[in-house]
Amino acid sequence: MSPTPNIIVFGESGSGKSSIINMMAERDVAPVGGDMHGVTLASTRYEVEFKGSNSSTTAGLDEAKGG
């Protein structure tokens, strides 16, 4: 049995990373905001069945530790 590959989505704060995870999952698994402020403040793993892969989203690349 081969290891499960991981998909990591990263980009700037408010760029839609969590929305992409939700689109791949075909359901709401990652919280999203309604504006340009970041919602995900730390890397978060979501168990999403996507052709045998795990999906993760990260804090925005320009997001400071405190948000």
XYZ file of C-alpha atoms in Angstrom:
67
model
C 0.000 0.000 0.000
C 1.531 3.312 -1.045
C 1.393 6.417 1.178
C -1.449 8.893 0.668
C -0.261 11.985 -1.204
C -0.921 15.410 0.317
C -2.178 18.507 -1.491
C -1.175 21.785 0.141
C -2.868 24.991 -0.977
C -0.978 28.181 -0.197
C -1.127 31.816 -1.198
C -1.686 35.298 0.146
C -4.223 36.065 2.844
C -7.764 36.298 1.496
C -6.873 34.700 -1.847
C -9.415 31.853 -1.575
C -7.343 28.898 -0.378
C -10.100 27.568 1.888
C -12.664 28.095 -0.877
C -10.550 25.883 -3.146
C -10.460 23.166 -0.454
C -14.266 23.404 -0.161
C -14.637 23.207 -3.925
C -12.432 20.098 -4.063
C -14.382 18.511 -1.195
C -17.706 19.424 -2.815
C -18.884 20.543 0.650
C -17.984 23.114 3.306
C -15.091 21.719 5.356
C -12.903 24.827 5.709
C -14.223 28.115 7.137
C -14.216 31.044 4.728
C -14.584 34.780 5.249
C -16.656 37.249 3.329
C -13.893 39.795 2.846
C -10.147 40.088 2.276
C -9.189 39.370 5.923
C -7.635 36.005 6.611
C -9.698 33.379 8.419
C -7.145 30.564 8.630
C -4.376 31.695 10.989
C -2.464 28.400 11.120
C -1.922 25.441 8.819
C -4.984 23.212 9.061
C -5.396 19.694 7.734
C -8.735 18.613 6.298
C -9.462 14.960 5.683
C -10.929 15.231 2.209
C -11.296 12.299 -0.150
C -9.913 13.702 -3.380
C -8.706 10.885 -5.573
C -6.727 9.403 -2.668
C -5.118 12.632 -1.423
C -5.248 14.632 1.809
C -5.745 18.390 1.534
C -4.365 21.156 3.748
C -4.592 24.904 3.782
C -2.109 27.280 5.342
C -2.204 30.709 6.868
C -1.677 33.406 4.258
C 1.938 33.800 3.223
C 1.839 37.408 4.385
C -0.188 36.700 7.556
C 1.545 37.643 10.785
C 1.469 35.158 13.667
C -1.238 37.116 15.503
C -3.486 37.547 12.447
